[in-house]
Short mmCIF file of C-alpha atoms and ligand atoms in Angstrom, two decimals:
data_model
loop_
_atom_site.label_atom_id
_atom_site.label_comp_id
_atom_site.label_asym_id
_atom_site.label_seq_id
_atom_site.Cartn_x
_atom_site.Cartn_y
_atom_site.Cartn_z
CA UNK A 21 99.46 124.90 86.26
CA UNK A 22 101.01 125.58 89.66
CA UNK A 23 101.27 122.75 92.16
CA UNK A 24 103.31 121.91 95.27
CA UNK A 25 105.46 118.82 94.62
CA UNK A 26 107.29 116.53 97.02
CA UNK A 27 110.32 115.27 95.08
CA UNK A 28 112.03 113.47 97.90
CA UNK A 29 110.78 112.24 101.29
CA UNK A 30 111.26 114.82 104.07
CA UNK A 31 112.40 117.52 101.62
CA UNK A 32 110.49 120.80 101.40
CA UNK A 33 107.67 121.02 98.87
CA UNK A 34 108.61 122.84 95.67
CA UNK A 35 106.14 124.91 93.65
CA UNK A 36 106.28 123.64 90.08
CA UNK A 37 104.54 124.33 86.81
CA UNK A 38 102.94 120.98 85.93
CA UNK A 39 101.10 119.78 82.83
CA UNK A 40 97.63 118.47 83.58
CA UNK A 41 96.20 115.92 81.12
CA UNK A 42 92.66 116.24 79.79
CA UNK A 43 90.21 114.49 82.12
CA UNK A 44 90.17 110.73 81.42
CA UNK A 45 86.88 108.84 81.11
CA UNK A 46 85.12 109.05 84.45
CA UNK A 47 87.06 112.09 85.62
CA UNK A 48 86.29 115.76 86.06
CA UNK A 49 88.78 118.61 85.95
CA UNK A 50 88.22 120.70 89.06
CA UNK A 51 89.59 124.18 89.76
CA UNK A 52 90.64 123.92 93.40
CA UNK A 53 89.37 126.78 95.59
CA UNK A 54 90.38 125.52 99.05
CA UNK A 55 92.47 122.60 100.30
CA UNK A 56 92.83 121.77 103.99
CA UNK A 57 96.20 120.83 105.47
CA UNK A 58 95.89 117.42 107.15
CA UNK A 59 98.44 115.46 109.14
CA UNK A 60 98.00 112.50 106.75
CA UNK A 61 99.71 114.58 104.05
CA UNK A 62 102.58 115.18 106.43
CA UNK A 63 102.78 111.44 107.25
CA UNK A 64 103.31 110.75 103.52
CA UNK A 65 105.87 113.55 103.30
CA UNK A 66 107.87 112.49 106.35
CA UNK A 67 107.42 108.73 106.75
CA UNK A 68 108.18 105.83 104.45
CA UNK A 69 104.77 105.37 102.85
CA UNK A 70 103.15 103.40 100.07
CA UNK A 71 103.08 106.52 97.87
CA UNK A 72 106.43 107.15 96.17
CA UNK A 73 107.55 110.69 95.40
CA UNK A 74 107.17 112.72 93.33
CA UNK A 75 103.63 113.46 94.41
CA UNK A 76 101.33 116.43 94.95
CA UNK A 77 99.86 116.36 98.50
CA UNK A 78 96.39 117.53 99.47
CA UNK A 79 93.27 115.40 99.88
CA UNK A 80 90.78 117.74 101.59
CA UNK A 81 89.49 119.92 98.79
CA UNK A 82 86.55 121.77 97.33
CA UNK A 83 86.36 123.57 94.00
CA UNK A 84 84.50 124.13 90.77
CA UNK A 85 84.16 121.66 87.88
CA UNK A 86 85.66 123.03 84.67
CA UNK A 87 85.39 120.07 82.29
CA UNK A 88 84.35 116.44 82.37
CA UNK A 89 85.72 113.33 80.69
CA UNK A 90 83.78 110.76 78.72
CA UNK A 91 80.86 109.14 80.48
CA UNK A 92 80.62 111.57 83.37
CA UNK A 93 77.02 112.43 84.17
CA UNK A 94 76.94 113.16 87.89
CA UNK A 95 78.73 116.53 87.63
CA UNK A 96 78.77 119.29 85.01
CA UNK A 97 81.02 122.26 84.34
CA UNK A 98 80.16 125.00 86.82
CA UNK A 99 79.18 122.61 89.61
CA UNK A 100 80.70 123.42 92.98
CA UNK A 101 81.98 120.20 94.48
CA UNK A 102 83.72 118.59 97.42
CA UNK A 103 85.81 115.49 96.72
CA UNK A 104 86.31 112.33 98.74
CA UNK A 105 89.79 110.81 98.55
CA UNK A 106 90.80 107.25 97.68
CA UNK A 107 88.97 104.95 95.32
CA UNK A 108 85.36 103.82 95.50
CA UNK A 109 84.75 101.63 92.46
CA UNK A 110 81.21 100.60 93.39
CA UNK A 111 81.87 97.05 92.16
CA UNK A 112 84.31 95.31 94.50
CA UNK A 113 83.49 93.04 97.45
CA UNK A 114 83.53 95.97 99.89
CA UNK A 115 81.73 98.58 97.78
CA UNK A 116 78.99 96.04 97.12
CA UNK A 117 78.56 95.61 100.86
CA UNK A 118 78.13 99.31 101.49
CA UNK A 119 81.70 99.80 102.78
CA UNK A 120 83.23 101.95 100.03
CA UNK A 121 85.84 103.29 102.49
CA UNK A 122 87.39 99.81 102.28
CA UNK A 123 87.31 99.68 98.45
CA UNK A 124 89.80 97.08 97.19
CA UNK A 125 90.27 98.45 93.69
CA UNK A 126 93.82 99.71 93.11
CA UNK A 127 94.52 103.38 92.56
CA UNK A 128 94.49 104.43 88.89
CA UNK A 129 97.90 104.33 87.22
CA UNK A 130 97.29 106.52 84.17
CA UNK A 131 99.31 109.72 84.22
CA UNK A 132 97.42 112.90 85.04
CA UNK A 133 100.29 115.16 86.04
CA UNK A 134 103.73 115.64 84.51
CA UNK A 135 106.69 117.88 84.64
CA UNK A 136 108.41 117.28 81.32
CA UNK A 137 108.70 113.49 81.03
CA UNK A 138 108.36 112.91 84.74
CA UNK A 139 104.98 111.63 85.93
CA UNK A 140 103.80 113.10 89.26
CA UNK A 141 101.26 111.25 91.44
CA UNK A 142 98.22 113.03 92.92
CA UNK A 143 98.26 111.91 96.58
CA UNK A 144 95.30 109.73 97.61
CA UNK A 145 93.77 110.15 94.15
CA UNK A 146 93.29 113.89 94.79
CA UNK A 147 96.50 115.99 94.91
CA UNK A 148 94.78 119.27 95.70
CA UNK A 149 97.83 121.39 96.54
CA UNK A 150 97.45 122.42 92.93
CA UNK A 151 95.42 124.96 91.00
CA UNK A 152 93.58 122.16 89.23
CA UNK A 153 93.09 118.41 89.62
CA UNK A 154 91.50 115.66 87.57
CA UNK A 155 89.29 113.87 90.06
CA UNK A 156 87.35 110.62 89.88
CA UNK A 157 83.76 111.77 89.41
CA UNK A 158 82.59 108.96 91.72
CA UNK A 159 84.33 110.82 94.54
CA UNK A 160 82.55 114.13 93.90
CA UNK A 161 79.52 115.46 95.73
CA UNK A 162 77.81 118.59 94.37
CA UNK A 163 77.34 121.37 96.92
CA UNK A 164 74.29 123.60 97.28
CA UNK A 165 74.78 127.18 96.01
CA UNK A 166 74.81 128.68 99.49
CA UNK A 167 77.58 126.41 100.82
CA UNK A 168 80.89 128.30 100.92
CA UNK A 169 83.83 126.32 99.54
CA UNK A 170 86.37 126.88 102.33
CA UNK A 171 84.37 125.15 105.09
CA UNK A 172 83.14 122.63 102.50
CA UNK A 173 86.72 121.54 101.86
CA UNK A 174 87.10 120.42 105.47
CA UNK A 175 84.23 117.98 104.99
CA UNK A 176 86.44 116.02 102.58
CA UNK A 177 88.62 114.66 105.40
CA UNK A 178 88.80 116.08 108.93
CA UNK A 179 85.09 116.59 109.54
CA UNK A 180 84.07 113.31 107.96
CA UNK A 181 86.79 111.29 109.65
CA UNK A 182 86.19 112.79 113.09
CA UNK A 183 82.40 112.99 113.19
CA UNK A 184 82.07 109.75 111.23
CA UNK A 185 84.21 107.93 113.82
CA UNK A 186 81.67 108.86 116.48
CA UNK A 187 78.40 108.64 114.56
CA UNK A 188 79.01 105.92 111.99
CA UNK A 189 81.89 103.77 113.26
CA UNK A 190 81.28 103.74 117.02
CA UNK A 191 77.61 104.81 117.14
CA UNK A 192 78.02 106.68 120.42
CA UNK A 193 74.71 106.99 122.26
CA UNK A 194 73.25 109.88 124.31
CA UNK A 195 74.64 110.05 127.82
CA UNK A 196 77.88 108.24 126.99
CA UNK A 197 81.31 109.20 128.28
CA UNK A 198 83.87 109.83 125.54
CA UNK A 199 87.63 110.38 125.72
CA UNK A 200 89.44 111.93 122.74
CA UNK A 201 93.25 111.70 122.60
CA UNK A 202 94.68 114.19 120.09
CA UNK A 203 92.86 117.43 119.31
CA UNK A 204 93.97 118.42 115.84
CA UNK A 205 91.77 119.06 112.83
CA UNK A 206 90.44 115.50 113.09
CA UNK A 207 90.26 115.17 116.90
CA UNK A 208 88.27 118.40 117.28
CA UNK A 209 85.74 116.84 114.95
CA UNK A 210 85.57 113.77 117.17
CA UNK A 211 84.74 116.20 119.99
CA UNK A 212 81.96 117.87 118.01
CA UNK A 213 80.74 114.47 116.83
CA UNK A 214 80.41 113.45 120.48
CA UNK A 215 78.39 116.62 121.13
CA UNK A 216 76.10 115.73 118.21
CA UNK A 217 75.68 112.20 119.56
CA UNK A 218 74.61 113.59 122.93
CA UNK A 219 77.60 112.36 124.94
CA UNK A 220 77.41 113.57 128.54
CA UNK A 221 81.13 113.64 129.30
CA UNK A 222 83.63 114.57 126.62
CA UNK A 223 87.17 114.29 127.96
CA UNK A 224 89.73 115.93 125.68
CA UNK A 225 93.45 115.04 125.86
CA UNK A 226 96.36 116.84 124.21
CA UNK A 227 99.86 118.16 124.94
CA UNK A 228 99.18 121.71 123.72
CA UNK A 229 97.15 124.15 125.89
CA UNK A 230 95.78 125.95 122.80
CA UNK A 231 94.32 122.65 121.54
CA UNK A 232 92.69 122.02 124.90
CA UNK A 233 91.09 125.48 124.78
CA UNK A 234 89.83 124.79 121.26
CA UNK A 235 88.37 121.49 122.44
CA UNK A 236 86.45 123.35 125.13
CA UNK A 237 85.01 125.66 122.45
CA UNK A 238 83.99 122.59 120.44
CA UNK A 239 82.16 121.10 123.41
CA UNK A 240 84.63 119.16 125.57
CA UNK A 241 83.50 119.02 129.20
CA UNK A 242 86.84 117.99 130.73
CA UNK A 243 90.41 118.77 129.64
CA UNK A 244 93.55 116.75 130.30
CA UNK A 245 97.01 118.11 129.62
CA UNK A 246 98.94 114.90 128.89
CA UNK A 247 102.22 116.59 129.92
CA UNK A 248 100.97 116.60 133.51
CA UNK A 249 100.85 112.84 134.04
CA UNK A 250 99.33 109.62 132.78
CA UNK A 251 96.16 110.55 130.86
CA UNK A 252 94.75 107.05 131.38
CA UNK A 253 94.57 107.56 135.15
CA UNK A 254 93.02 110.99 134.68
CA UNK A 255 90.34 109.61 132.35
CA UNK A 256 89.55 106.91 134.90
CA UNK A 257 89.29 109.49 137.69
CA UNK A 258 86.75 111.38 135.61
CA UNK A 259 84.65 108.27 134.86
CA UNK A 260 84.00 106.72 138.26
CA UNK A 261 87.26 104.78 138.16
CA UNK A 262 86.21 102.58 135.27
CA UNK A 263 87.31 104.40 132.13
CA UNK A 264 85.30 105.96 129.32
CA UNK A 265 82.52 104.21 127.43
CA UNK A 266 84.34 105.21 124.25
CA UNK A 267 87.92 106.37 123.70
CA UNK A 268 89.24 107.68 120.38
CA UNK A 269 92.91 107.84 119.36
CA UNK A 270 93.36 110.64 116.84
CA UNK A 271 97.13 110.95 116.52
CA UNK A 272 98.53 107.83 114.84
CA UNK A 273 100.93 106.77 117.58
CA UNK A 274 101.11 103.19 118.98
CA UNK A 275 101.63 104.55 122.52
CA UNK A 276 98.48 106.67 122.43
CA UNK A 277 96.53 103.84 120.76
CA UNK A 278 97.41 101.71 123.80
CA UNK A 279 96.35 104.64 126.03
CA UNK A 280 92.97 104.80 124.31
CA UNK A 281 92.47 101.08 124.89
CA UNK A 282 93.50 101.37 128.55
CA UNK A 283 91.30 104.45 129.06
CA UNK A 284 88.23 102.50 127.85
CA UNK A 285 86.05 100.89 130.51
CA UNK A 286 85.31 97.16 130.63
CA UNK A 287 82.86 96.42 127.84
CA UNK A 288 83.57 99.78 126.20
CA UNK A 289 84.84 100.65 122.74
CA UNK A 290 88.29 102.00 121.79
CA UNK A 291 88.47 103.49 118.30
CA UNK A 292 91.68 103.91 116.28
CA UNK A 293 91.34 106.94 114.02
CA UNK A 294 94.97 108.10 113.69
CA UNK A 295 97.22 106.74 110.95
CA UNK A 296 100.21 104.99 112.57
CA UNK A 297 103.51 104.27 110.76
CA UNK A 298 103.30 101.30 108.35
CA UNK A 299 105.37 98.82 110.43
CA UNK A 300 104.20 99.88 113.90
CA UNK A 301 102.52 97.43 116.30
CA UNK A 302 100.59 98.08 119.51
CA UNK A 303 101.26 96.28 122.81
CA UNK A 304 98.08 95.34 124.69
CA UNK A 305 97.89 92.86 127.57
CA UNK A 306 96.51 89.71 125.95
CA UNK A 307 94.50 88.14 128.74
CA UNK A 308 93.03 91.56 129.54
CA UNK A 309 91.51 91.60 126.09
CA UNK A 310 89.45 88.58 127.07
CA UNK A 311 88.70 89.62 130.65
CA UNK A 312 87.63 93.17 129.96
CA UNK A 313 85.36 92.38 127.03
CA UNK A 314 86.41 95.61 125.33
CA UNK A 315 85.99 96.26 121.65
CA UNK A 316 88.98 97.65 119.75
CA UNK A 317 87.84 98.99 116.40
CA UNK A 318 89.63 100.61 113.49
CA UNK A 319 88.02 103.59 111.82
CA UNK A 320 89.01 104.17 108.20
CA UNK A 321 87.95 107.62 106.93
CA UNK A 322 85.01 107.80 109.36
CA UNK A 323 83.39 104.80 107.59
CA UNK A 324 82.22 107.39 105.07
CA UNK A 325 79.73 106.97 102.28
CA UNK A 326 80.25 110.38 100.68
CA UNK A 327 76.94 110.65 98.85
CA UNK A 328 75.09 110.10 102.12
CA UNK A 329 77.38 111.76 104.64
CA UNK A 330 78.74 114.85 102.87
CA UNK A 331 75.28 116.41 102.31
CA UNK A 332 74.47 115.61 105.94
CA UNK A 333 77.50 117.58 107.16
CA UNK A 334 76.64 120.45 104.81
CA UNK A 335 73.16 120.57 106.31
CA UNK A 336 74.40 120.35 109.89
CA UNK A 337 76.71 123.30 109.15
CA UNK A 338 74.01 125.36 107.47
CA UNK A 339 71.76 124.88 110.49
CA UNK A 340 74.46 125.81 112.98
CA UNK A 341 74.76 122.32 114.43
CA UNK A 342 78.46 121.84 113.65
CA UNK A 343 81.32 124.35 113.54
CA UNK A 344 83.40 124.50 110.39
CA UNK A 345 84.54 128.13 110.14
CA UNK A 346 85.95 127.89 113.65
CA UNK A 347 88.23 125.04 112.50
CA UNK A 348 90.02 127.31 110.04
CA UNK A 349 92.72 129.02 112.09
CA UNK A 350 94.85 130.27 109.21
CA UNK A 351 94.78 130.62 105.44
CA UNK A 352 97.89 130.10 103.33
CA UNK A 353 98.75 130.72 99.69
CA UNK A 354 100.01 127.69 97.73
CA UNK A 355 103.60 128.90 97.92
CA UNK A 356 103.29 128.91 101.73
CA UNK A 357 102.55 125.16 101.83
CA UNK A 358 105.72 124.35 103.79
CA UNK A 359 104.84 127.01 106.34
CA UNK A 360 101.33 125.54 106.59
CA UNK A 361 102.77 122.17 107.65
CA UNK A 362 105.23 123.86 110.03
CA UNK A 363 102.34 125.71 111.72
CA UNK A 364 100.51 122.38 112.14
CA UNK A 365 103.61 120.76 113.64
CA UNK A 366 104.03 123.66 116.06
CA UNK A 367 100.45 123.11 117.24
CA UNK A 368 99.36 126.61 116.17
CA UNK A 369 96.33 125.72 114.05
CA UNK A 370 93.15 123.68 114.31
CA UNK A 371 93.20 123.49 110.52
CA UNK A 372 95.25 125.49 108.06
CA UNK A 373 93.71 125.88 104.63
CA UNK A 374 95.47 126.55 101.33
CA UNK A 375 93.33 129.02 99.40
CA UNK A 376 93.55 129.79 95.68
CA UNK A 377 92.36 133.06 94.17
N1 APR B 414 99.31 112.92 123.60
C1 APR B 414 98.29 113.78 123.38
N2 APR B 414 98.17 114.53 122.25
C2 APR B 414 99.14 114.42 121.33
C3 APR B 414 100.25 113.54 121.49
C4 APR B 414 100.32 112.78 122.71
N3 APR B 414 101.31 111.92 122.95
N4 APR B 414 101.03 113.65 120.38
C5 APR B 414 100.42 114.53 119.56
N5 APR B 414 99.30 115.02 120.13
C6 APR B 414 98.34 115.99 119.57
C7 APR B 414 98.96 117.19 118.91
O1 APR B 414 99.31 118.19 119.86
C8 APR B 414 97.85 117.66 117.97
O2 APR B 414 96.96 118.58 118.59
O3 APR B 414 97.64 115.36 118.50
C9 APR B 414 97.10 116.37 117.65
C10 APR B 414 97.25 115.93 116.19
O4 APR B 414 96.63 116.90 115.39
P1 APR B 414 97.07 117.33 113.92
O5 APR B 414 98.55 117.39 113.83
O6 APR B 414 96.27 118.53 113.55
O7 APR B 414 96.63 116.06 113.04
P2 APR B 414 95.22 115.74 112.33
O8 APR B 414 95.21 116.33 110.96
O9 APR B 414 94.11 116.03 113.28
O10 APR B 414 95.35 114.15 112.15
C11 APR B 414 95.41 113.30 113.29
O11 APR B 414 94.35 111.46 112.19
O12 APR B 414 93.65 111.20 110.00
C12 APR B 414 94.66 110.97 110.91
O13 APR B 414 96.66 110.96 109.55
C13 APR B 414 95.96 111.66 110.53
O14 APR B 414 97.25 110.35 112.03
C14 APR B 414 96.66 111.63 111.83
C15 APR B 414 95.54 111.86 112.83
ZN1 ZN B 415 93.21 113.82 105.97
#
């Protein structure tokens, strides 16, 4: 089976022929049809991360179930599915409290992928830059027959993380002012989440003019090119001098996390969506935290509960209430995976998607 493998941090991905084990108990073997290209994959490729190479990237996938392991009842061969990433055991402290996105159960250690004697890790329990993947059936949500798989794949990460940050984590209310810093595949979904929530002002911030134009198409009301000066001051100018009711950081950079906090009004809510480097810290004036009464909240995976939220996003798409096709700027074959990341780094795509025949 063909898969893209990272053998060494910061090296190019290499297309390899890997052996895929039979699905273990609780797993389903899924033929991958589409896999979105997310910056989180690139973080693991480029930064020191908790996932050691070799691994297969890709965690935003949809496909078709081919076989199931022992005990799997929620999906059957032939089902078209979208997969959440990570682990949601259903039993731990957090899963029991309805916060499966914080699941404390370690990632499985049994070997699913090999090249010869070498075990290869599927990134984030998915590893969908591959023709097939054995996926934890608890992460799978069956799609209706009329839901195309390419836009469905984006629900697995970017859509869920971005819209979930607005709807589920921050609970933005109608009429609110919202600032979004970083307008990639995730940030554009924060913008459309703010539209869904009925935000009045949606202020979109990026360094790339094409991203600002995309944000306008997704519903941003004001655009700030961060190359032209301090975006915090610009956000304040656009919000009566006070700052936005809600500000979202969707890059993963301590400097822009601080900007999001500073761009939030007194009593408002700053939301950290981006994944910063492991050892990074953010500098925020300490007494200001008390005086301004702001809330600074982390948003892990849009606070998603896949069985509830994924069907909701499918329905919103089918009724024309959210844009998914418009997020897909370019399609790539698996052996163009390195080019797909390069296009993301150059700021040329909202989302690139790896498609398999
Ligand atoms: N100011 C404003 N915008 C910036 C800045 C900056 N200093 N630095 C980067 N950007 C913009 C980029 O131009 C790009 O449009 O942030 C955007 C990031 O988008 P993508 O690279 O497409 O990343 P995405 O997949 O959306 O992920 C964003 O969310 O889930 C996390 O791990 C993910 O940390 C990553 C973040
Ligand atoms: Zn992602």
